[in-house]
Amino acid sequence: MDLGGGGKGGKGGKGGKGGKGGKAPASKRAPQTRSSRAGLQFPVGRIHRFLKARVNSRQRVGATAAVYTTAIMEYLTAEVLELAGNACKDLKVKRITPRHLLLAIRGDEELDTLIKATIAGGGVIPHIHKSLINKTVKDAPAAAPAVPAKHSGKKAH
């Protein structure tokens, strides 16, 4: 004879479908989002729904997969925004534009290899090839530009 505690059946104890066991209705807590449980700002539930929509109908998506994916997305977003904010600060502006995002991503080696997309309105990275830069010659001081002896007020056409 089972005197409570152990199995699912019987009265009292934990578990089962009994009416008297379980939590009291007064101690019910407010529902908490999975994002707040994980300490994230991005929506875990929405990412989980998107992940389930991307797999076949027979496959399943674990709950921790959504939390992990959300954490990765939040970290990468924070990293890009921090670098773009630094670019804004360097240029002495207060608004992040696509140009600042491009400068942040292309300026960081790891983000540049990860993100291979074209950013609309970002422009290009400023770069001048070494061979195009005009080199000053220090060996020949006689090769200085000739200065005219007299300067008349007339313009040459």
CSV table of N, CA and C in Angstrom, one decimal:
chain,number,residue,atom,x,y,z
A,1,MET,N,0.8,-1.2,0.0
A,1,MET,CA,0.0,0.0,0.0
A,1,MET,C,0.9,1.2,0.0
A,2,ASP,N,0.6,2.1,-0.9
A,2,ASP,CA,1.4,3.4,-1.1
A,2,ASP,C,0.7,4.5,-0.3
A,3,LEU,N,1.5,5.0,0.6
A,3,LEU,CA,1.0,6.1,1.5
A,3,LEU,C,1.5,7.5,1.1
A,4,GLY,N,1.2,7.8,-0.2
A,4,GLY,CA,1.6,9.2,-0.7
A,4,GLY,C,3.1,9.3,-1.0
A,5,GLY,N,3.4,10.4,-1.4
A,5,GLY,CA,4.9,10.7,-1.7
A,5,GLY,C,5.4,10.1,-2.9
A,6,GLY,N,5.2,8.8,-3.2
A,6,GLY,CA,5.9,8.1,-4.2
A,6,GLY,C,5.2,8.2,-5.6
A,7,GLY,N,4.2,7.5,-5.9
A,7,GLY,CA,3.7,7.4,-7.2
A,7,GLY,C,2.8,8.6,-7.6
A,8,LYS,N,2.2,8.4,-8.9
A,8,LYS,CA,1.3,9.5,-9.4
A,8,LYS,C,-0.1,9.4,-8.8
A,9,GLY,N,-0.5,8.2,-8.4
A,9,GLY,CA,-1.9,8.0,-8.0
A,9,GLY,C,-2.0,8.4,-6.5
A,10,GLY,N,-3.2,8.3,-6.0
A,10,GLY,CA,-3.4,8.6,-4.6
A,10,GLY,C,-3.7,10.1,-4.3
A,11,LYS,N,-4.0,10.4,-3.1
A,11,LYS,CA,-4.3,11.8,-2.8
A,11,LYS,C,-3.1,12.4,-2.1
A,12,GLY,N,-3.0,13.7,-2.2
A,12,GLY,CA,-1.9,14.4,-1.5
A,12,GLY,C,-0.6,14.1,-2.3
A,13,GLY,N,0.5,14.7,-1.7
A,13,GLY,CA,1.8,14.5,-2.4
A,13,GLY,C,1.9,15.4,-3.6
A,14,LYS,N,3.0,15.2,-4.4
A,14,LYS,CA,3.2,16.0,-5.5
A,14,LYS,C,2.9,15.2,-6.8
A,15,GLY,N,2.5,15.9,-7.8
A,15,GLY,CA,2.2,15.3,-9.1
A,15,GLY,C,0.8,14.7,-9.2
A,16,GLY,N,0.5,14.2,-10.3
A,16,GLY,CA,-0.8,13.5,-10.5
A,16,GLY,C,-1.8,14.6,-10.8
A,17,LYS,N,-3.0,14.1,-11.0
A,17,LYS,CA,-4.1,14.9,-11.4
A,17,LYS,C,-5.1,15.1,-10.2
A,18,GLY,N,-4.6,15.0,-9.0
A,18,GLY,CA,-5.5,15.1,-7.9
A,18,GLY,C,-5.9,16.6,-7.7
A,19,GLY,N,-7.0,16.8,-7.0
A,19,GLY,CA,-7.5,18.1,-6.8
A,19,GLY,C,-6.9,18.8,-5.6
A,20,LYS,N,-6.4,18.1,-4.6
A,20,LYS,CA,-5.8,18.8,-3.4
A,20,LYS,C,-4.3,19.0,-3.5
A,21,GLY,N,-3.6,18.3,-4.3
A,21,GLY,CA,-2.2,18.5,-4.4
A,21,GLY,C,-1.8,19.6,-5.3
A,22,GLY,N,-0.5,20.0,-5.3
A,22,GLY,CA,-0.1,21.1,-6.2
A,22,GLY,C,0.0,22.4,-5.5
A,23,LYS,N,0.2,23.4,-6.3
A,23,LYS,CA,0.4,24.8,-5.8
A,23,LYS,C,-1.0,25.4,-5.4
A,24,ALA,N,-0.9,26.3,-4.5
A,24,ALA,CA,-2.1,27.0,-4.1
A,24,ALA,C,-2.4,28.1,-5.2
A,25,PRO,N,-3.6,28.4,-5.5
A,25,PRO,CA,-3.9,29.4,-6.5
A,25,PRO,C,-3.5,30.8,-6.2
A,26,ALA,N,-3.3,31.1,-4.9
A,26,ALA,CA,-2.9,32.5,-4.5
A,26,ALA,C,-1.4,32.8,-4.8
A,27,SER,N,-0.6,31.7,-4.9
A,27,SER,CA,0.8,31.9,-5.1
A,27,SER,C,1.2,32.0,-6.6
A,28,LYS,N,0.3,32.2,-7.5
A,28,LYS,CA,0.5,32.3,-8.9
A,28,LYS,C,1.3,33.5,-9.3
A,29,ARG,N,2.4,33.3,-10.0
A,29,ARG,CA,3.3,34.5,-10.3
A,29,ARG,C,2.9,35.0,-11.7
A,30,ALA,N,3.3,36.2,-12.0
A,30,ALA,CA,3.0,36.8,-13.3
A,30,ALA,C,3.8,36.1,-14.4
A,31,PRO,N,3.3,35.9,-15.6
A,31,PRO,CA,4.1,35.2,-16.6
A,31,PRO,C,5.4,36.1,-16.9
A,32,GLN,N,6.5,35.3,-17.2
A,32,GLN,CA,7.7,36.0,-17.5
A,32,GLN,C,8.2,35.5,-18.9
A,33,THR,N,8.6,36.5,-19.7
A,33,THR,CA,9.1,36.1,-21.1
A,33,THR,C,10.4,35.4,-21.0
A,34,ARG,N,10.6,34.6,-22.1
A,34,ARG,CA,11.8,33.8,-22.2
A,34,ARG,C,13.0,34.8,-22.4
A,35,SER,N,12.8,35.9,-23.0
A,35,SER,CA,13.9,36.9,-23.1
A,35,SER,C,14.3,37.4,-21.8
A,36,SER,N,13.4,37.7,-20.9
A,36,SER,CA,13.7,38.2,-19.6
A,36,SER,C,14.4,37.1,-18.7
A,37,ARG,N,13.9,35.9,-18.9
A,37,ARG,CA,14.6,34.8,-18.2
A,37,ARG,C,16.0,34.6,-18.6
A,38,ALA,N,16.3,34.8,-19.9
A,38,ALA,CA,17.6,34.6,-20.4
A,38,ALA,C,18.5,35.9,-20.2
A,39,GLY,N,17.8,37.0,-19.8
A,39,GLY,CA,18.6,38.3,-19.7
A,39,GLY,C,18.9,38.9,-21.0
A,40,LEU,N,18.0,38.8,-22.0
A,40,LEU,CA,18.2,39.3,-23.3
A,40,LEU,C,17.2,40.4,-23.6
A,41,GLN,N,17.6,41.2,-24.6
A,41,GLN,CA,16.6,42.2,-25.1
A,41,GLN,C,15.9,41.8,-26.4
A,42,PHE,N,16.5,40.9,-27.2
A,42,PHE,CA,15.9,40.4,-28.4
A,42,PHE,C,14.8,39.4,-28.0
A,43,PRO,N,13.8,39.2,-28.9
A,43,PRO,CA,12.7,38.3,-28.6
A,43,PRO,C,13.0,36.9,-28.8
A,44,VAL,N,13.1,36.1,-27.8
A,44,VAL,CA,13.4,34.6,-27.9
A,44,VAL,C,12.2,33.9,-28.6
A,45,GLY,N,11.0,34.3,-28.2
A,45,GLY,CA,9.8,33.6,-28.7
A,45,GLY,C,9.6,33.8,-30.2
A,46,ARG,N,9.9,35.0,-30.7
A,46,ARG,CA,9.8,35.3,-32.1
A,46,ARG,C,10.9,34.5,-32.9
A,47,ILE,N,12.1,34.5,-32.4
A,47,ILE,CA,13.2,33.8,-33.0
A,47,ILE,C,12.9,32.3,-33.1
A,48,HIS,N,12.3,31.8,-32.0
A,48,HIS,CA,11.9,30.4,-32.0
A,48,HIS,C,10.8,30.1,-33.0
A,49,ARG,N,9.9,31.0,-33.2
A,49,ARG,CA,8.9,30.8,-34.2
A,49,ARG,C,9.5,30.8,-35.6
A,50,PHE,N,10.4,31.7,-35.9
A,50,PHE,CA,11.1,31.8,-37.2
A,50,PHE,C,11.9,30.6,-37.4
A,51,LEU,N,12.6,30.0,-36.4
A,51,LEU,CA,13.4,28.8,-36.6
A,51,LEU,C,12.5,27.7,-36.9
A,52,LYS,N,11.4,27.5,-36.3
A,52,LYS,CA,10.4,26.4,-36.6
A,52,LYS,C,9.9,26.6,-38.0
A,53,ALA,N,9.7,27.8,-38.5
A,53,ALA,CA,9.2,28.0,-39.8
A,53,ALA,C,10.2,27.6,-40.9
A,54,ARG,N,11.5,27.6,-40.5
A,54,ARG,CA,12.6,27.3,-41.5
A,54,ARG,C,12.9,25.8,-41.6
A,55,VAL,N,12.5,25.0,-40.7
A,55,VAL,CA,12.9,23.6,-40.7
A,55,VAL,C,11.7,22.8,-41.3
A,56,ASN,N,11.9,21.6,-41.7
A,56,ASN,CA,10.9,20.7,-42.2
A,56,ASN,C,9.8,20.4,-41.1
A,57,SER,N,8.6,20.0,-41.6
A,57,SER,CA,7.5,19.8,-40.6
A,57,SER,C,7.8,18.7,-39.7
A,58,ARG,N,8.6,17.7,-40.1
A,58,ARG,CA,8.9,16.6,-39.2
A,58,ARG,C,10.0,16.9,-38.2
A,59,GLN,N,10.8,17.9,-38.4
A,59,GLN,CA,11.9,18.2,-37.5
A,59,GLN,C,11.4,19.1,-36.3
A,60,ARG,N,12.1,19.1,-35.3
A,60,ARG,CA,11.7,19.9,-34.1
A,60,ARG,C,12.9,20.8,-33.8
A,61,VAL,N,12.6,21.9,-33.1
A,61,VAL,CA,13.5,22.9,-32.7
A,61,VAL,C,13.5,23.0,-31.2
A,62,GLY,N,14.6,22.8,-30.5
A,62,GLY,CA,14.7,22.8,-29.1
A,62,GLY,C,14.5,24.3,-28.6
A,63,ALA,N,14.1,24.4,-27.3
A,63,ALA,CA,13.9,25.7,-26.7
A,63,ALA,C,15.3,26.4,-26.5
A,64,THR,N,16.3,25.7,-26.2
A,64,THR,CA,17.6,26.4,-26.0
A,64,THR,C,18.2,26.8,-27.3
A,65,ALA,N,17.8,26.2,-28.4
A,65,ALA,CA,18.3,26.7,-29.7
A,65,ALA,C,17.9,28.1,-30.0
A,66,ALA,N,16.6,28.5,-29.6
A,66,ALA,CA,16.2,29.8,-29.8
A,66,ALA,C,16.9,30.8,-28.9
A,67,VAL,N,17.1,30.4,-27.7
A,67,VAL,CA,17.8,31.3,-26.8
A,67,VAL,C,19.3,31.5,-27.2
A,68,TYR,N,19.9,30.5,-27.7
A,68,TYR,CA,21.3,30.6,-28.1
A,68,TYR,C,21.4,31.5,-29.4
A,69,THR,N,20.5,31.3,-30.3
A,69,THR,CA,20.5,32.1,-31.6
A,69,THR,C,20.2,33.5,-31.2
A,70,THR,N,19.3,33.8,-30.3
A,70,THR,CA,18.9,35.1,-30.0
A,70,THR,C,20.1,35.8,-29.3
A,71,ALA,N,20.8,35.1,-28.4
A,71,ALA,CA,22.0,35.7,-27.8
A,71,ALA,C,23.1,36.1,-28.8
A,72,ILE,N,23.3,35.2,-29.8
A,72,ILE,CA,24.3,35.5,-30.8
A,72,ILE,C,23.9,36.7,-31.6
A,73,MET,N,22.6,36.8,-32.0
A,73,MET,CA,22.2,38.0,-32.7
A,73,MET,C,22.3,39.2,-31.9
A,74,GLU,N,22.0,39.2,-30.7
A,74,GLU,CA,22.0,40.4,-29.8
A,74,GLU,C,23.5,40.8,-29.6
A,75,TYR,N,24.4,39.9,-29.4
A,75,TYR,CA,25.8,40.2,-29.3
A,75,TYR,C,26.4,40.9,-30.5
A,76,LEU,N,26.1,40.3,-31.7
A,76,LEU,CA,26.6,40.9,-33.0
A,76,LEU,C,26.0,42.2,-33.2
A,77,THR,N,24.8,42.4,-32.9
A,77,THR,CA,24.2,43.7,-33.1
A,77,THR,C,24.8,44.8,-32.2
A,78,ALA,N,25.0,44.4,-30.9
A,78,ALA,CA,25.7,45.3,-30.0
A,78,ALA,C,27.1,45.7,-30.4
A,79,GLU,N,27.8,44.7,-30.9
A,79,GLU,CA,29.2,44.9,-31.4
A,79,GLU,C,29.2,45.9,-32.6
A,80,VAL,N,28.3,45.7,-33.5
A,80,VAL,CA,28.3,46.6,-34.7
A,80,VAL,C,27.9,48.0,-34.3
A,81,LEU,N,26.9,48.1,-33.4
A,81,LEU,CA,26.4,49.4,-33.0
A,81,LEU,C,27.4,50.1,-32.2
A,82,GLU,N,28.2,49.4,-31.4
A,82,GLU,CA,29.3,50.1,-30.6
A,82,GLU,C,30.3,50.6,-31.6
A,83,LEU,N,30.7,49.8,-32.6
A,83,LEU,CA,31.8,50.3,-33.5
A,83,LEU,C,31.2,51.5,-34.4
A,84,ALA,N,30.0,51.4,-34.7
A,84,ALA,CA,29.4,52.5,-35.5
A,84,ALA,C,29.2,53.7,-34.7
A,85,GLY,N,28.9,53.6,-33.4
A,85,GLY,CA,28.9,54.7,-32.5
A,85,GLY,C,30.3,55.4,-32.3
A,86,ASN,N,31.3,54.6,-32.3
A,86,ASN,CA,32.7,55.1,-32.2
A,86,ASN,C,33.0,55.9,-33.5
A,87,ALA,N,32.5,55.4,-34.7
A,87,ALA,CA,32.8,56.1,-35.9
A,87,ALA,C,32.0,57.4,-35.9
A,88,CYS,N,30.8,57.4,-35.4
A,88,CYS,CA,30.1,58.7,-35.3
A,88,CYS,C,30.8,59.7,-34.4
A,89,LYS,N,31.4,59.2,-33.3
A,89,LYS,CA,32.1,60.1,-32.4
A,89,LYS,C,33.3,60.6,-33.0
A,90,ASP,N,34.0,59.8,-33.8
A,90,ASP,CA,35.2,60.3,-34.5
A,90,ASP,C,34.9,61.4,-35.5
A,91,LEU,N,33.7,61.2,-36.2
A,91,LEU,CA,33.3,62.2,-37.2
A,91,LEU,C,32.5,63.4,-36.6
A,92,LYS,N,32.3,63.3,-35.3
A,92,LYS,CA,31.6,64.4,-34.5
A,92,LYS,C,30.1,64.6,-35.0
A,93,VAL,N,29.4,63.5,-35.2
A,93,VAL,CA,28.0,63.6,-35.4
A,93,VAL,C,27.3,62.7,-34.4
A,94,LYS,N,26.0,62.9,-34.3
A,94,LYS,CA,25.2,62.2,-33.2
A,94,LYS,C,24.3,61.2,-33.8
A,95,ARG,N,24.2,60.9,-35.1
A,95,ARG,CA,23.3,60.0,-35.7
A,95,ARG,C,24.1,58.9,-36.4
A,96,ILE,N,23.7,57.7,-36.2
A,96,ILE,CA,24.4,56.6,-36.9
A,96,ILE,C,23.7,56.4,-38.3
A,97,THR,N,24.5,56.5,-39.3
A,97,THR,CA,24.0,56.4,-40.7
A,97,THR,C,24.5,55.1,-41.3
A,98,PRO,N,24.0,54.7,-42.5
A,98,PRO,CA,24.6,53.5,-43.1
A,98,PRO,C,26.1,53.6,-43.4
A,99,ARG,N,26.5,54.8,-43.6
A,99,ARG,CA,28.0,55.1,-43.8
A,99,ARG,C,28.8,54.7,-42.6
A,100,HIS,N,28.3,55.0,-41.4
A,100,HIS,CA,29.0,54.7,-40.2
A,100,HIS,C,29.0,53.1,-40.0
A,101,LEU,N,27.8,52.5,-40.3
A,101,LEU,CA,27.8,51.0,-40.2
A,101,LEU,C,28.8,50.4,-41.1
A,102,LEU,N,28.9,50.9,-42.4
A,102,LEU,CA,29.9,50.3,-43.3
A,102,LEU,C,31.3,50.5,-42.8
A,103,LEU,N,31.6,51.7,-42.3
A,103,LEU,CA,33.0,52.0,-41.8
A,103,LEU,C,33.3,51.1,-40.6
A,104,ALA,N,32.3,50.8,-39.7
A,104,ALA,CA,32.4,50.0,-38.6
A,104,ALA,C,32.7,48.5,-39.0
A,105,ILE,N,31.9,48.0,-39.9
A,105,ILE,CA,32.0,46.6,-40.3
A,105,ILE,C,33.3,46.4,-41.1
A,106,ARG,N,33.6,47.3,-42.0
A,106,ARG,CA,34.8,47.1,-42.9
A,106,ARG,C,36.1,47.4,-42.1
A,107,GLY,N,36.0,48.2,-41.0
A,107,GLY,CA,37.2,48.5,-40.2
A,107,GLY,C,37.6,47.4,-39.3
A,108,ASP,N,36.6,46.5,-39.0
A,108,ASP,CA,36.9,45.4,-38.1
A,108,ASP,C,37.2,44.1,-38.9
A,109,GLU,N,38.3,43.5,-38.7
A,109,GLU,CA,38.7,42.3,-39.5
A,109,GLU,C,37.7,41.2,-39.4
A,110,GLU,N,37.3,40.8,-38.2
A,110,GLU,CA,36.4,39.7,-38.0
A,110,GLU,C,35.0,39.9,-38.6
A,111,LEU,N,34.5,41.1,-38.3
A,111,LEU,CA,33.2,41.5,-38.9
A,111,LEU,C,33.2,41.6,-40.4
A,112,ASP,N,34.3,42.0,-40.9
A,112,ASP,CA,34.4,42.1,-42.4
A,112,ASP,C,34.4,40.7,-43.0
A,113,THR,N,35.0,39.7,-42.4
A,113,THR,CA,34.9,38.4,-43.0
A,113,THR,C,33.5,37.8,-42.8
A,114,LEU,N,32.8,38.1,-41.7
A,114,LEU,CA,31.5,37.6,-41.4
A,114,LEU,C,30.4,38.2,-42.3
A,115,ILE,N,30.5,39.5,-42.4
A,115,ILE,CA,29.4,40.2,-43.2
A,115,ILE,C,29.9,40.5,-44.6
A,116,LYS,N,29.5,39.8,-45.6
A,116,LYS,CA,29.9,40.1,-46.9
A,116,LYS,C,28.8,40.8,-47.8
A,117,ALA,N,27.9,41.5,-47.1
A,117,ALA,CA,26.8,42.1,-47.8
A,117,ALA,C,27.2,43.5,-48.2
A,118,THR,N,26.5,44.0,-49.2
A,118,THR,CA,26.6,45.4,-49.7
A,118,THR,C,25.6,46.2,-48.8
A,119,ILE,N,26.1,47.3,-48.2
A,119,ILE,CA,25.2,48.1,-47.4
A,119,ILE,C,24.7,49.3,-48.2
A,120,ALA,N,23.4,49.4,-48.4
A,120,ALA,CA,22.8,50.4,-49.2
A,120,ALA,C,23.1,51.8,-48.6
A,121,GLY,N,23.6,52.7,-49.4
A,121,GLY,CA,23.9,54.0,-48.8
A,121,GLY,C,25.2,54.1,-48.0
A,122,GLY,N,26.0,53.1,-48.0
A,122,GLY,CA,27.2,53.0,-47.2
A,122,GLY,C,28.4,53.6,-47.9
A,123,GLY,N,28.4,53.7,-49.2
A,123,GLY,CA,29.6,54.2,-49.9
A,123,GLY,C,30.7,53.2,-50.0
A,124,VAL,N,31.9,53.7,-50.1
A,124,VAL,CA,33.1,52.8,-50.2
A,124,VAL,C,34.1,53.2,-49.1
A,125,ILE,N,35.0,52.3,-48.9
A,125,ILE,CA,36.1,52.6,-48.0
A,125,ILE,C,37.1,53.4,-48.6
A,126,PRO,N,37.5,54.5,-48.0
A,126,PRO,CA,38.5,55.4,-48.6
A,126,PRO,C,39.9,54.7,-48.7
A,127,HIS,N,40.4,54.6,-49.9
A,127,HIS,CA,41.7,53.9,-50.2
A,127,HIS,C,42.3,54.5,-51.4
A,128,ILE,N,43.6,54.8,-51.3
A,128,ILE,CA,44.3,55.3,-52.5
A,128,ILE,C,45.5,54.3,-52.7
A,129,HIS,N,45.7,53.7,-53.8
A,129,HIS,CA,46.8,52.8,-54.1
A,129,HIS,C,48.1,53.5,-53.9
A,130,LYS,N,49.1,52.7,-53.4
A,130,LYS,CA,50.4,53.3,-53.2
A,130,LYS,C,51.0,53.9,-54.4
A,131,SER,N,50.8,53.3,-55.6
A,131,SER,CA,51.5,53.7,-56.8
A,131,SER,C,50.9,55.0,-57.3
A,132,LEU,N,49.7,55.4,-56.8
A,132,LEU,CA,49.0,56.6,-57.3
A,132,LEU,C,49.4,57.8,-56.4
A,133,ILE,N,50.0,57.6,-55.3
A,133,ILE,CA,50.4,58.7,-54.4
A,133,ILE,C,51.6,59.4,-55.0
A,134,ASN,N,51.6,60.7,-55.2
A,134,ASN,CA,52.6,61.5,-55.7
A,134,ASN,C,53.8,61.6,-54.8
A,135,LYS,N,54.9,61.0,-55.2
A,135,LYS,CA,56.1,61.0,-54.3
A,135,LYS,C,57.0,62.3,-54.6
A,136,THR,N,57.4,62.9,-53.5
A,136,THR,CA,58.3,64.1,-53.7
A,136,THR,C,59.7,63.6,-53.8
A,137,VAL,N,60.5,64.2,-54.7
A,137,VAL,CA,61.9,63.8,-55.0
A,137,VAL,C,62.8,64.7,-54.1
A,138,LYS,N,63.6,64.1,-53.3
A,138,LYS,CA,64.5,64.9,-52.4
A,138,LYS,C,65.9,65.0,-53.0
A,139,ASP,N,66.2,64.2,-54.0
A,139,ASP,CA,67.6,64.1,-54.5
A,139,ASP,C,67.9,65.3,-55.4
A,140,ALA,N,66.9,65.8,-56.1
A,140,ALA,CA,67.2,66.9,-57.1
A,140,ALA,C,66.5,68.2,-56.7
A,141,PRO,N,67.3,69.1,-56.0
A,141,PRO,CA,66.7,70.3,-55.6
A,141,PRO,C,66.5,71.3,-56.8
A,142,ALA,N,67.3,71.0,-57.9
A,142,ALA,CA,67.2,71.9,-59.1
A,142,ALA,C,65.9,71.7,-59.8
A,143,ALA,N,65.2,70.6,-59.5
A,143,ALA,CA,64.0,70.3,-60.3
A,143,ALA,C,62.8,71.1,-59.7
A,144,ALA,N,63.0,72.1,-59.0
A,144,ALA,CA,61.9,72.9,-58.4
A,144,ALA,C,61.2,73.6,-59.5
A,145,PRO,N,59.9,73.9,-59.3
A,145,PRO,CA,59.2,74.6,-60.4
A,145,PRO,C,59.7,76.0,-60.6
A,146,ALA,N,59.7,76.4,-61.9
A,146,ALA,CA,60.3,77.7,-62.3
A,146,ALA,C,59.3,78.8,-61.9
A,147,VAL,N,59.8,79.8,-61.3
A,147,VAL,CA,59.0,81.0,-60.9
A,147,VAL,C,59.2,82.1,-62.0
A,148,PRO,N,58.2,82.7,-62.6
A,148,PRO,CA,58.5,83.7,-63.6
A,148,PRO,C,59.1,85.0,-62.9
A,149,ALA,N,60.0,85.6,-63.6
A,149,ALA,CA,60.7,86.8,-63.1
A,149,ALA,C,59.8,87.9,-62.9
A,150,LYS,N,59.0,88.3,-63.8
A,150,LYS,CA,58.1,89.4,-63.7
A,150,LYS,C,56.7,88.9,-63.8
A,151,HIS,N,55.8,89.5,-63.1
A,151,HIS,CA,54.4,89.1,-63.1
A,151,HIS,C,53.6,90.3,-63.6
A,152,SER,N,53.1,90.3,-64.8
A,152,SER,CA,52.2,91.4,-65.2
A,152,SER,C,50.8,91.1,-64.8
A,153,GLY,N,50.0,92.1,-64.8
A,153,GLY,CA,48.6,92.0,-64.4
A,153,GLY,C,47.7,91.4,-65.4
A,154,LYS,N,48.3,91.0,-66.6
A,154,LYS,CA,47.5,90.4,-67.6
A,154,LYS,C,47.4,88.9,-67.5
A,155,LYS,N,46.2,88.4,-67.8
A,155,LYS,CA,46.1,86.9,-67.7
A,155,LYS,C,46.4,86.3,-69.1
A,156,ALA,N,47.0,85.2,-69.1
A,156,ALA,CA,47.3,84.5,-70.3
A,156,ALA,C,46.1,83.5,-70.6
A,157,HIS,N,45.7,83.6,-71.9
A,157,HIS,CA,44.5,82.7,-72.2
A,157,HIS,C,45.0,81.5,-72.9
